[in-house]
PDB file of C-alpha atoms and ligand atoms in Angstrom:
ATOM      1  CA  MET A  48      -3.973  -2.888 -20.935  1.00  0.00           C
ATOM      2  CA  ARG A  49      -5.062  -1.170 -24.110  1.00  0.00           C
ATOM      3  CA  LYS A  50      -7.158   1.795 -22.933  1.00  0.00           C
ATOM      4  CA  THR A  51      -9.875   1.001 -25.357  1.00  0.00           C
ATOM      5  CA  GLN A  52     -10.334  -2.660 -23.855  1.00  0.00           C
ATOM      6  CA  VAL A  53     -12.801  -1.065 -20.574  1.00  0.00           C
ATOM      7  CA  LYS A  54     -14.350   2.042 -19.784  1.00  0.00           C
ATOM      8  CA  ILE A  55     -13.096   3.562 -17.053  1.00  0.00           C
ATOM      9  CA  PRO A  56     -15.061   5.400 -14.511  1.00  0.00           C
ATOM     10  CA  GLU A  57     -14.112   8.764 -12.679  1.00  0.00           C
ATOM     11  CA  LEU A  58     -11.015   7.372 -10.580  1.00  0.00           C
ATOM     12  CA  PRO A  59     -10.661   8.341  -6.900  1.00  0.00           C
ATOM     13  CA  VAL A  60      -6.985   9.934  -6.272  1.00  0.00           C
ATOM     14  CA  HIS A  61      -5.834   7.401  -3.950  1.00  0.00           C
ATOM     15  CA  ILE A  62      -6.720   3.475  -3.201  1.00  0.00           C
ATOM     16  CA  ALA A  63      -5.382   1.335  -0.799  1.00  0.00           C
ATOM     17  CA  LEU A  64      -4.852  -2.873  -0.857  1.00  0.00           C
ATOM     18  CA  PHE A  65      -4.810  -4.955   1.073  1.00  0.00           C
ATOM     19  CA  MET A  66      -3.553  -8.391  -0.902  1.00  0.00           C
ATOM     20  CA  ASP A  67      -4.886 -11.114   1.471  1.00  0.00           C
ATOM     21  CA  GLY A  68      -5.288 -14.283   0.389  1.00  0.00           C
ATOM     22  CA  ASN A  69      -2.397 -15.739  -1.281  1.00  0.00           C
ATOM     23  CA  GLY A  70      -2.244 -18.774   1.105  1.00  0.00           C
ATOM     24  CA  ARG A  71      -5.396 -19.897   0.583  1.00  0.00           C
ATOM     25  CA  TRP A  72      -4.919 -19.378  -3.279  1.00  0.00           C
ATOM     26  CA  ALA A  73      -1.606 -22.004  -2.896  1.00  0.00           C
ATOM     27  CA  ASN A  74      -3.429 -23.872  -0.854  1.00  0.00           C
ATOM     28  CA  GLN A  75      -6.217 -24.556  -2.806  1.00  0.00           C
ATOM     29  CA  ARG A  76      -3.874 -25.786  -5.678  1.00  0.00           C
ATOM     30  CA  GLY A  77      -1.783 -27.885  -3.292  1.00  0.00           C
ATOM     31  CA  LEU A  78       0.708 -25.456  -4.079  1.00  0.00           C
ATOM     32  CA  PRO A  79       3.321 -23.919  -1.295  1.00  0.00           C
ATOM     33  CA  ARG A  80       2.582 -20.653   0.281  1.00  0.00           C
ATOM     34  CA  SER A  81       5.539 -19.228  -1.455  1.00  0.00           C
ATOM     35  CA  ALA A  82       4.143 -19.896  -4.690  1.00  0.00           C
ATOM     36  CA  GLY A  83       0.978 -17.762  -3.648  1.00  0.00           C
ATOM     37  CA  HIS A  84       3.384 -15.292  -2.583  1.00  0.00           C
ATOM     38  CA  ARG A  85       5.013 -15.541  -5.999  1.00  0.00           C
ATOM     39  CA  ALA A  86       1.221 -15.430  -8.067  1.00  0.00           C
ATOM     40  CA  GLY A  87       0.531 -12.254  -5.521  1.00  0.00           C
ATOM     41  CA  ALA A  88       3.589 -10.228  -6.513  1.00  0.00           C
ATOM     42  CA  THR A  89       2.532 -10.897 -10.742  1.00  0.00           C
ATOM     43  CA  ALA A  90      -0.695  -9.716  -9.570  1.00  0.00           C
ATOM     44  CA  ILE A  91       0.174  -6.690  -8.054  1.00  0.00           C
ATOM     45  CA  LYS A  92       2.785  -5.862 -10.474  1.00  0.00           C
ATOM     46  CA  LYS A  93       0.408  -5.665 -13.163  1.00  0.00           C
ATOM     47  CA  LEU A  94      -1.734  -4.287 -11.215  1.00  0.00           C
ATOM     48  CA  VAL A  95       0.343  -1.328 -11.032  1.00  0.00           C
ATOM     49  CA  GLU A  96       1.204  -1.052 -14.996  1.00  0.00           C
ATOM     50  CA  ASP A  97      -3.006  -0.904 -15.101  1.00  0.00           C
ATOM     51  CA  CYS A  98      -3.116   1.381 -12.530  1.00  0.00           C
ATOM     52  CA  ASP A  99      -0.893   3.882 -14.276  1.00  0.00           C
ATOM     53  CA  ALA A 100      -2.398   3.102 -17.510  1.00  0.00           C
ATOM     54  CA  ILE A 101      -6.025   4.272 -17.034  1.00  0.00           C
ATOM     55  CA  GLY A 102      -4.631   7.420 -14.747  1.00  0.00           C
ATOM     56  CA  LEU A 103      -4.950   6.699 -11.228  1.00  0.00           C
ATOM     57  CA  ARG A 104      -2.676   9.211  -9.009  1.00  0.00           C
ATOM     58  CA  TYR A 105      -2.029   6.888  -5.759  1.00  0.00           C
ATOM     59  CA  LEU A 106      -2.003   3.356  -5.510  1.00  0.00           C
ATOM     60  CA  THR A 107      -0.542   1.568  -1.995  1.00  0.00           C
ATOM     61  CA  ALA A 108      -0.488  -2.058  -1.316  1.00  0.00           C
ATOM     62  CA  TYR A 109       0.322  -3.493   2.425  1.00  0.00           C
ATOM     63  CA  ALA A 110       3.178  -5.481   1.291  1.00  0.00           C
ATOM     64  CA  PHE A 111       4.767  -6.692   5.081  1.00  0.00           C
ATOM     65  CA  SER A 112       3.336  -5.623   8.382  1.00  0.00           C
ATOM     66  CA  THR A 113       5.367  -4.799  11.704  1.00  0.00           C
ATOM     67  CA  GLU A 114       3.215  -8.170  12.862  1.00  0.00           C
ATOM     68  CA  ASN A 115       4.146 -10.454  10.202  1.00  0.00           C
ATOM     69  CA  TRP A 116       7.489 -10.873  11.687  1.00  0.00           C
ATOM     70  CA  LYS A 117       5.882 -13.351  13.445  1.00  0.00           C
ATOM     71  CA  ARG A 118       5.595 -15.590  10.468  1.00  0.00           C
ATOM     72  CA  PRO A 119       7.598 -18.972   9.539  1.00  0.00           C
ATOM     73  CA  GLU A 120      11.147 -17.638   8.709  1.00  0.00           C
ATOM     74  CA  ASN A 121      11.163 -19.042   5.660  1.00  0.00           C
ATOM     75  CA  GLU A 122       8.055 -17.330   4.958  1.00  0.00           C
ATOM     76  CA  ILE A 123       9.768 -14.139   5.677  1.00  0.00           C
ATOM     77  CA  LYS A 124      12.889 -14.946   3.670  1.00  0.00           C
ATOM     78  CA  ASN A 125      10.343 -15.522   0.711  1.00  0.00           C
ATOM     79  CA  LEU A 126       8.489 -12.614   1.248  1.00  0.00           C
ATOM     80  CA  MET A 127      11.300 -10.528   1.466  1.00  0.00           C
ATOM     81  CA  ASN A 128      13.278 -11.981  -1.922  1.00  0.00           C
ATOM     82  CA  LEU A 129      10.004 -11.160  -3.580  1.00  0.00           C
ATOM     83  CA  ILE A 130      10.533  -7.587  -2.404  1.00  0.00           C
ATOM     84  CA  ARG A 131      14.361  -7.441  -3.495  1.00  0.00           C
ATOM     85  CA  GLU A 132      13.101  -9.049  -7.198  1.00  0.00           C
ATOM     86  CA  PHE A 133      10.205  -6.414  -7.521  1.00  0.00           C
ATOM     87  CA  LEU A 134      12.935  -3.524  -6.707  1.00  0.00           C
ATOM     88  CA  ASP A 135      15.177  -5.041  -9.585  1.00  0.00           C
ATOM     89  CA  ASN A 136      13.089  -5.328 -12.113  1.00  0.00           C
ATOM     90  CA  THR A 137      11.716  -2.006 -11.444  1.00  0.00           C
ATOM     91  CA  ASP A 138      15.480  -0.960 -11.948  1.00  0.00           C
ATOM     92  CA  ASP A 139      15.528  -2.751 -15.724  1.00  0.00           C
ATOM     93  CA  ALA A 140      11.837  -1.463 -16.260  1.00  0.00           C
ATOM     94  CA  SER A 141      11.952   2.382 -14.991  1.00  0.00           C
ATOM     95  CA  LYS A 142      13.354   3.651 -18.284  1.00  0.00           C
ATOM     96  CA  ASP A 143       9.723   2.759 -19.707  1.00  0.00           C
ATOM     97  CA  SER A 144       7.841   3.229 -16.855  1.00  0.00           C
ATOM     98  CA  ASN A 145       6.048   6.674 -15.555  1.00  0.00           C
ATOM     99  CA  VAL A 146       5.351   5.073 -12.256  1.00  0.00           C
ATOM    100  CA  ARG A 147       6.947   6.323  -8.819  1.00  0.00           C
ATOM    101  CA  ILE A 148       7.912   4.399  -6.105  1.00  0.00           C
ATOM    102  CA  LYS A 149       7.925   5.206  -2.064  1.00  0.00           C
ATOM    103  CA  PHE A 150       7.822   2.326   0.132  1.00  0.00           C
ATOM    104  CA  ILE A 151       6.270   3.260   3.863  1.00  0.00           C
ATOM    105  CA  GLY A 152       7.773   1.555   6.994  1.00  0.00           C
ATOM    106  CA  PHE A 153      10.156   0.947   9.894  1.00  0.00           C
ATOM    107  CA  ARG A 154      13.531   0.185   8.098  1.00  0.00           C
ATOM    108  CA  ASN A 155      16.026  -0.323  10.797  1.00  0.00           C
ATOM    109  CA  ARG A 156      14.874  -4.248  10.650  1.00  0.00           C
ATOM    110  CA  LEU A 157      15.118  -4.660   6.921  1.00  0.00           C
ATOM    111  CA  SER A 158      18.177  -6.421   5.237  1.00  0.00           C
ATOM    112  CA  LYS A 159      20.529  -3.849   4.376  1.00  0.00           C
ATOM    113  CA  ASP A 160      20.901  -4.445   0.599  1.00  0.00           C
ATOM    114  CA  ILE A 161      16.962  -4.009   0.844  1.00  0.00           C
ATOM    115  CA  VAL A 162      16.952  -0.688   2.177  1.00  0.00           C
ATOM    116  CA  GLU A 163      19.923   0.207  -0.322  1.00  0.00           C
ATOM    117  CA  LYS A 164      17.583  -1.053  -3.148  1.00  0.00           C
ATOM    118  CA  ILE A 165      14.902   0.956  -1.476  1.00  0.00           C
ATOM    119  CA  GLU A 166      16.817   4.201  -1.335  1.00  0.00           C
ATOM    120  CA  LYS A 167      17.519   3.850  -5.126  1.00  0.00           C
ATOM    121  CA  THR A 168      14.318   3.142  -6.188  1.00  0.00           C
ATOM    122  CA  GLU A 169      13.013   6.087  -4.622  1.00  0.00           C
ATOM    123  CA  GLU A 170      15.459   8.099  -5.895  1.00  0.00           C
ATOM    124  CA  ARG A 171      15.267   7.004  -9.266  1.00  0.00           C
ATOM    125  CA  THR A 172      11.564   7.644  -9.283  1.00  0.00           C
ATOM    126  CA  ARG A 173      11.109  10.674  -7.925  1.00  0.00           C
ATOM    127  CA  ASP A 174      10.458  12.820 -10.628  1.00  0.00           C
ATOM    128  CA  LYS A 175       7.950  10.214 -12.700  1.00  0.00           C
ATOM    129  CA  THR A 176       4.568  11.716 -13.454  1.00  0.00           C
ATOM    130  CA  GLY A 177       2.635   8.621 -13.730  1.00  0.00           C
ATOM    131  CA  LEU A 178       1.043   6.575 -10.741  1.00  0.00           C
ATOM    132  CA  THR A 179       2.515   6.714  -7.078  1.00  0.00           C
ATOM    133  CA  PHE A 180       2.963   3.111  -5.844  1.00  0.00           C
ATOM    134  CA  VAL A 181       3.423   3.113  -2.416  1.00  0.00           C
ATOM    135  CA  VAL A 182       4.750  -0.380  -0.806  1.00  0.00           C
ATOM    136  CA  ALA A 183       3.448  -0.727   3.135  1.00  0.00           C
ATOM    137  CA  LEU A 184       6.689  -2.542   4.159  1.00  0.00           C
ATOM    138  CA  ASP A 185       7.217  -3.365   7.925  1.00  0.00           C
ATOM    139  CA  TYR A 186       4.463  -1.110   8.249  1.00  0.00           C
ATOM    140  CA  GLY A 187       1.996  -1.036  11.342  1.00  0.00           C
ATOM    141  CA  ALA A 188      -0.309   2.333  11.683  1.00  0.00           C
ATOM    142  CA  ARG A 189       0.193   1.971  15.669  1.00  0.00           C
ATOM    143  CA  ALA A 190       4.041   1.628  15.598  1.00  0.00           C
ATOM    144  CA  GLU A 191       3.733   4.775  13.357  1.00  0.00           C
ATOM    145  CA  ILE A 192       1.097   6.620  15.725  1.00  0.00           C
ATOM    146  CA  THR A 193       3.293   6.099  18.641  1.00  0.00           C
ATOM    147  CA  ASP A 194       6.738   6.826  16.638  1.00  0.00           C
ATOM    148  CA  ALA A 195       5.132  10.200  15.406  1.00  0.00           C
ATOM    149  CA  ALA A 196       4.122  10.839  19.280  1.00  0.00           C
ATOM    150  CA  LYS A 197       7.919   9.871  20.987  1.00  0.00           C
ATOM    151  CA  LYS A 198       8.765  12.616  17.898  1.00  0.00           C
ATOM    152  CA  LEU A 199       6.824  15.309  19.147  1.00  0.00           C
ATOM    153  CA  ALA A 200       6.946  14.680  22.593  1.00  0.00           C
ATOM    154  CA  GLU A 201      10.988  15.210  21.788  1.00  0.00           C
ATOM    155  CA  GLU A 202      10.417  18.336  19.758  1.00  0.00           C
ATOM    156  CA  CYS A 203       8.239  19.516  23.016  1.00  0.00           C
ATOM    157  CA  VAL A 204      10.549  19.035  24.980  1.00  0.00           C
ATOM    158  CA  LYS A 205      13.354  20.731  23.296  1.00  0.00           C
ATOM    159  CA  GLY A 206      11.151  23.366  23.175  1.00  0.00           C
ATOM    160  CA  ASN A 207      10.980  23.459  19.462  1.00  0.00           C
ATOM    161  CA  ILE A 208       7.101  23.105  19.651  1.00  0.00           C
ATOM    162  CA  ALA A 209       4.518  24.143  21.825  1.00  0.00           C
ATOM    163  CA  PRO A 210       1.960  21.590  22.945  1.00  0.00           C
ATOM    164  CA  GLU A 211      -1.017  23.588  21.874  1.00  0.00           C
ATOM    165  CA  GLU A 212       0.443  23.802  18.297  1.00  0.00           C
ATOM    166  CA  ILE A 213       0.103  19.838  18.149  1.00  0.00           C
ATOM    167  CA  THR A 214      -2.425  19.703  15.522  1.00  0.00           C
ATOM    168  CA  GLU A 215      -3.790  16.843  13.264  1.00  0.00           C
ATOM    169  CA  GLU A 216      -2.115  18.560  10.783  1.00  0.00           C
ATOM    170  CA  LYS A 217       0.761  18.343  12.506  1.00  0.00           C
ATOM    171  CA  VAL A 218       0.664  14.647  13.793  1.00  0.00           C
ATOM    172  CA  SER A 219       0.144  13.744   9.851  1.00  0.00           C
ATOM    173  CA  SER A 220       3.234  15.630   9.087  1.00  0.00           C
ATOM    174  CA  TYR A 221       4.911  12.844  11.457  1.00  0.00           C
ATOM    175  CA  LEU A 222       3.129   9.998  10.106  1.00  0.00           C
ATOM    176  CA  PHE A 223       5.229   8.013   6.800  1.00  0.00           C
ATOM    177  CA  THR A 224       2.467   9.140   4.498  1.00  0.00           C
ATOM    178  CA  SER A 225       3.359  12.790   5.002  1.00  0.00           C
ATOM    179  CA  GLU A 226       3.276  13.380   1.473  1.00  0.00           C
ATOM    180  CA  ILE A 227       0.505  10.975   0.277  1.00  0.00           C
ATOM    181  CA  PRO A 228      -2.951  11.713   0.313  1.00  0.00           C
ATOM    182  CA  ASP A 229      -5.096   9.988   2.546  1.00  0.00           C
ATOM    183  CA  PRO A 230      -6.799   6.771   0.849  1.00  0.00           C
ATOM    184  CA  ASP A 231     -10.284   7.413  -0.610  1.00  0.00           C
ATOM    185  CA  LEU A 232     -10.653   3.968  -1.183  1.00  0.00           C
ATOM    186  CA  ILE A 233      -9.792   0.923   1.151  1.00  0.00           C
ATOM    187  CA  ILE A 234     -10.132  -2.946  -0.823  1.00  0.00           C
ATOM    188  CA  ARG A 235      -9.422  -5.863   0.562  1.00  0.00           C
ATOM    189  CA  SER A 236      -9.282  -9.116  -1.160  1.00  0.00           C
ATOM    190  CA  SER A 237     -10.283 -12.597   0.137  1.00  0.00           C
ATOM    191  CA  GLY A 238     -13.341 -12.146   2.485  1.00  0.00           C
ATOM    192  CA  GLU A 239     -11.344 -10.976   5.555  1.00  0.00           C
ATOM    193  CA  LYS A 240     -13.303  -7.647   6.887  1.00  0.00           C
ATOM    194  CA  ARG A 241     -11.125  -6.027   9.279  1.00  0.00           C
ATOM    195  CA  MET A 242      -8.187  -3.436   9.324  1.00  0.00           C
ATOM    196  CA  SER A 243      -5.042  -5.128  10.409  1.00  0.00           C
ATOM    197  CA  ASN A 244      -3.062  -2.231  11.638  1.00  0.00           C
ATOM    198  CA  TYR A 245      -3.363  -1.131   7.992  1.00  0.00           C
ATOM    199  CA  LEU A 246      -3.532   3.017   7.771  1.00  0.00           C
ATOM    200  CA  LEU A 247      -5.514   3.772  10.883  1.00  0.00           C
ATOM    201  CA  TRP A 248      -5.057   7.495  10.914  1.00  0.00           C
ATOM    202  CA  GLN A 249      -5.482   8.119   7.438  1.00  0.00           C
ATOM    203  CA  CYS A 250      -9.085   5.420   7.073  1.00  0.00           C
ATOM    204  CA  SER A 251     -10.514   7.796   8.917  1.00  0.00           C
ATOM    205  CA  TYR A 252     -13.164   8.618   6.016  1.00  0.00           C
ATOM    206  CA  SER A 253     -12.002   6.441   3.529  1.00  0.00           C
ATOM    207  CA  GLU A 254     -14.780   3.971   2.141  1.00  0.00           C
ATOM    208  CA  LEU A 255     -14.566   0.192   2.469  1.00  0.00           C
ATOM    209  CA  TRP A 256     -14.447  -2.335  -0.097  1.00  0.00           C
ATOM    210  CA  PHE A 257     -14.270  -6.421   0.500  1.00  0.00           C
ATOM    211  CA  SER A 258     -13.884  -8.636  -2.490  1.00  0.00           C
ATOM    212  CA  ASP A 259     -14.344 -12.550  -2.161  1.00  0.00           C
ATOM    213  CA  VAL A 260     -11.252 -12.845  -4.987  1.00  0.00           C
ATOM    214  CA  LEU A 261      -8.335 -14.615  -3.391  1.00  0.00           C
ATOM    215  CA  TRP A 262      -5.574 -11.443  -4.148  1.00  0.00           C
ATOM    216  CA  PRO A 263      -3.361 -13.761  -6.972  1.00  0.00           C
ATOM    217  CA  ASP A 264      -6.863 -13.799  -8.772  1.00  0.00           C
ATOM    218  CA  PHE A 265      -7.032 -10.169  -8.209  1.00  0.00           C
ATOM    219  CA  LYS A 266      -7.141  -7.923 -11.709  1.00  0.00           C
ATOM    220  CA  LEU A 267      -7.975  -4.439 -13.053  1.00  0.00           C
ATOM    221  CA  LYS A 268     -11.769  -5.537 -13.709  1.00  0.00           C
ATOM    222  CA  HIS A 269     -12.090  -6.035  -9.595  1.00  0.00           C
ATOM    223  CA  LEU A 270     -10.624  -2.707  -8.850  1.00  0.00           C
ATOM    224  CA  LEU A 271     -12.815  -0.744 -11.289  1.00  0.00           C
ATOM    225  CA  HIS A 272     -15.721  -2.861  -9.830  1.00  0.00           C
ATOM    226  CA  ALA A 273     -14.896  -1.822  -6.364  1.00  0.00           C
ATOM    227  CA  VAL A 274     -14.501   2.127  -8.085  1.00  0.00           C
ATOM    228  CA  LYS A 275     -18.054   1.946  -9.541  1.00  0.00           C
ATOM    229  CA  ASP A 276     -19.365   1.295  -6.152  1.00  0.00           C
ATOM    230  CA  TYR A 277     -17.188   4.170  -4.844  1.00  0.00           C
ATOM    231  CA  ASN A 278     -18.581   6.407  -7.356  1.00  0.00           C
ATOM    232  CA  GLY A 279     -22.172   5.792  -6.160  1.00  0.00           C
ATOM    233  CA  ARG A 280     -21.526   6.546  -2.447  1.00  0.00           C
ATOM    234  CA  ILE A 281     -21.884   9.869  -0.899  1.00  0.00           C
ATOM    235  CA  ARG A 282     -19.210  11.067   1.457  1.00  0.00           C
ATOM    236  CA  ARG A 283     -20.340  13.116   4.247  1.00  0.00           C
ATOM    237  CA  PHE A 284     -16.747  13.522   6.246  1.00  0.00           C
ATOM    238  CA  GLY A 285     -18.918  13.936   9.222  1.00  0.00           C
ATOM    239  CA  GLY A 286     -21.082  16.569   7.812  1.00  0.00           C
ATOM    240  CA  VAL A 287     -24.285  16.030   6.429  1.00  0.00           C
ATOM    241  CA  ARG A 288     -25.689  15.638   2.873  1.00  0.00           C
ATOM    242  CA  LYS A 289     -25.874  18.594   0.768  1.00  0.00           C
TER     243      LYS A 289
HETATM  244  C1  FPP B 421      -1.068 -11.792   3.129  1.00  0.00           C
HETATM  245  O1  FPP B 421      -2.042 -13.187   2.517  1.00  0.00           O
HETATM  246  C2  FPP B 421      -0.393 -11.578   1.996  1.00  0.00           C
HETATM  247  C3  FPP B 421       0.732 -10.884   2.541  1.00  0.00           C
HETATM  248  C4  FPP B 421       0.923 -11.082   4.151  1.00  0.00           C
HETATM  249  C5  FPP B 421       2.096 -10.536   1.699  1.00  0.00           C
HETATM  250  C6  FPP B 421       1.879  -9.765   0.250  1.00  0.00           C
HETATM  251  C7  FPP B 421       2.955  -9.767  -0.581  1.00  0.00           C
HETATM  252  C8  FPP B 421       3.231  -9.657  -1.367  1.00  0.00           C
HETATM  253  C9  FPP B 421       2.380 -10.288  -2.259  1.00  0.00           C
HETATM  254  C10 FPP B 421       4.588 -10.122  -2.068  1.00  0.00           C
HETATM  255  C11 FPP B 421       4.936  -9.064  -3.448  1.00  0.00           C
HETATM  256  C12 FPP B 421       4.619  -7.724  -2.894  1.00  0.00           C
HETATM  257  C13 FPP B 421       5.255  -6.863  -3.964  1.00  0.00           C
HETATM  258  C14 FPP B 421       5.104  -4.771  -3.885  1.00  0.00           C
HETATM  259  C15 FPP B 421       5.822  -6.456  -4.572  1.00  0.00           C
HETATM  260  P1  FPP B 421      -1.718 -14.301   3.344  1.00  0.00           P
HETATM  261  O2  FPP B 421      -0.391 -14.771   3.226  1.00  0.00           O
HETATM  262  O3  FPP B 421      -1.793 -13.918   4.511  1.00  0.00           O
HETATM  263  O4  FPP B 421      -2.992 -15.350   2.645  1.00  0.00           O
HETATM  264  P2  FPP B 421      -3.406 -16.624   3.766  1.00  0.00           P
HETATM  265  O5  FPP B 421      -5.084 -15.473   4.507  1.00  0.00           O
HETATM  266  O6  FPP B 421      -4.485 -16.902   2.491  1.00  0.00           O
HETATM  267  O7  FPP B 421      -2.674 -17.148   4.389  1.00  0.00           O
END
């Protein structure tokens, strides 16, 4: 993307995405669902480059939820292979790219090779100063919060923390997103309007934007349309309008 092509509005710090509609996109073309996911992967890779070019700080994408394990084995395999490819391509491209990559979600159910690639990628891109691209993989908000509650309970039992020391900040520090600011804007493609167990703690004051565009067709211009709408909103965080 050349910066001169589009007028860039003021950007929020963190945009989180649902990449919804890959299956329907493929279906409309008489293609297998796997072709939809592949086109979806191409779309997010391009969007990451574009978001880095315009100076966005954080972009999070929901790649695979804790509930997605219910999908047919073949589809899961296919999605995991796209993640492998993404990690391998990032490896090749990382010298030129200034994007920092982080993964949120559980790692114990992922294949060992994927976990190794994730760790390598996070380590290699740790000091990059451009966009932070966060991939939510085997991520589920309820499981994330439950896990944090368990860990906090363990600390209380051990006597390391007193119950009255459990603040919202403390809980946040036990989530996968402890080093990531809460999303300012959450975009869901494909016309669906629900949260699907995504960033439920972190979205408390996020602004929501729904687009009818199916994910493989989603481009920077759609994201900027959402940002323009976001810029016209008044965020009160439970307070009153000043
Ligand atoms: C939802 O659409 C999409 C997913 C569950 C998978 C998204 C994952 C990718 C695009 C893989 C690549 C990711 C990266 C980070 C390289 P759906 O299949 O539920 O669509 P449908 O509702 O139309 O069936």
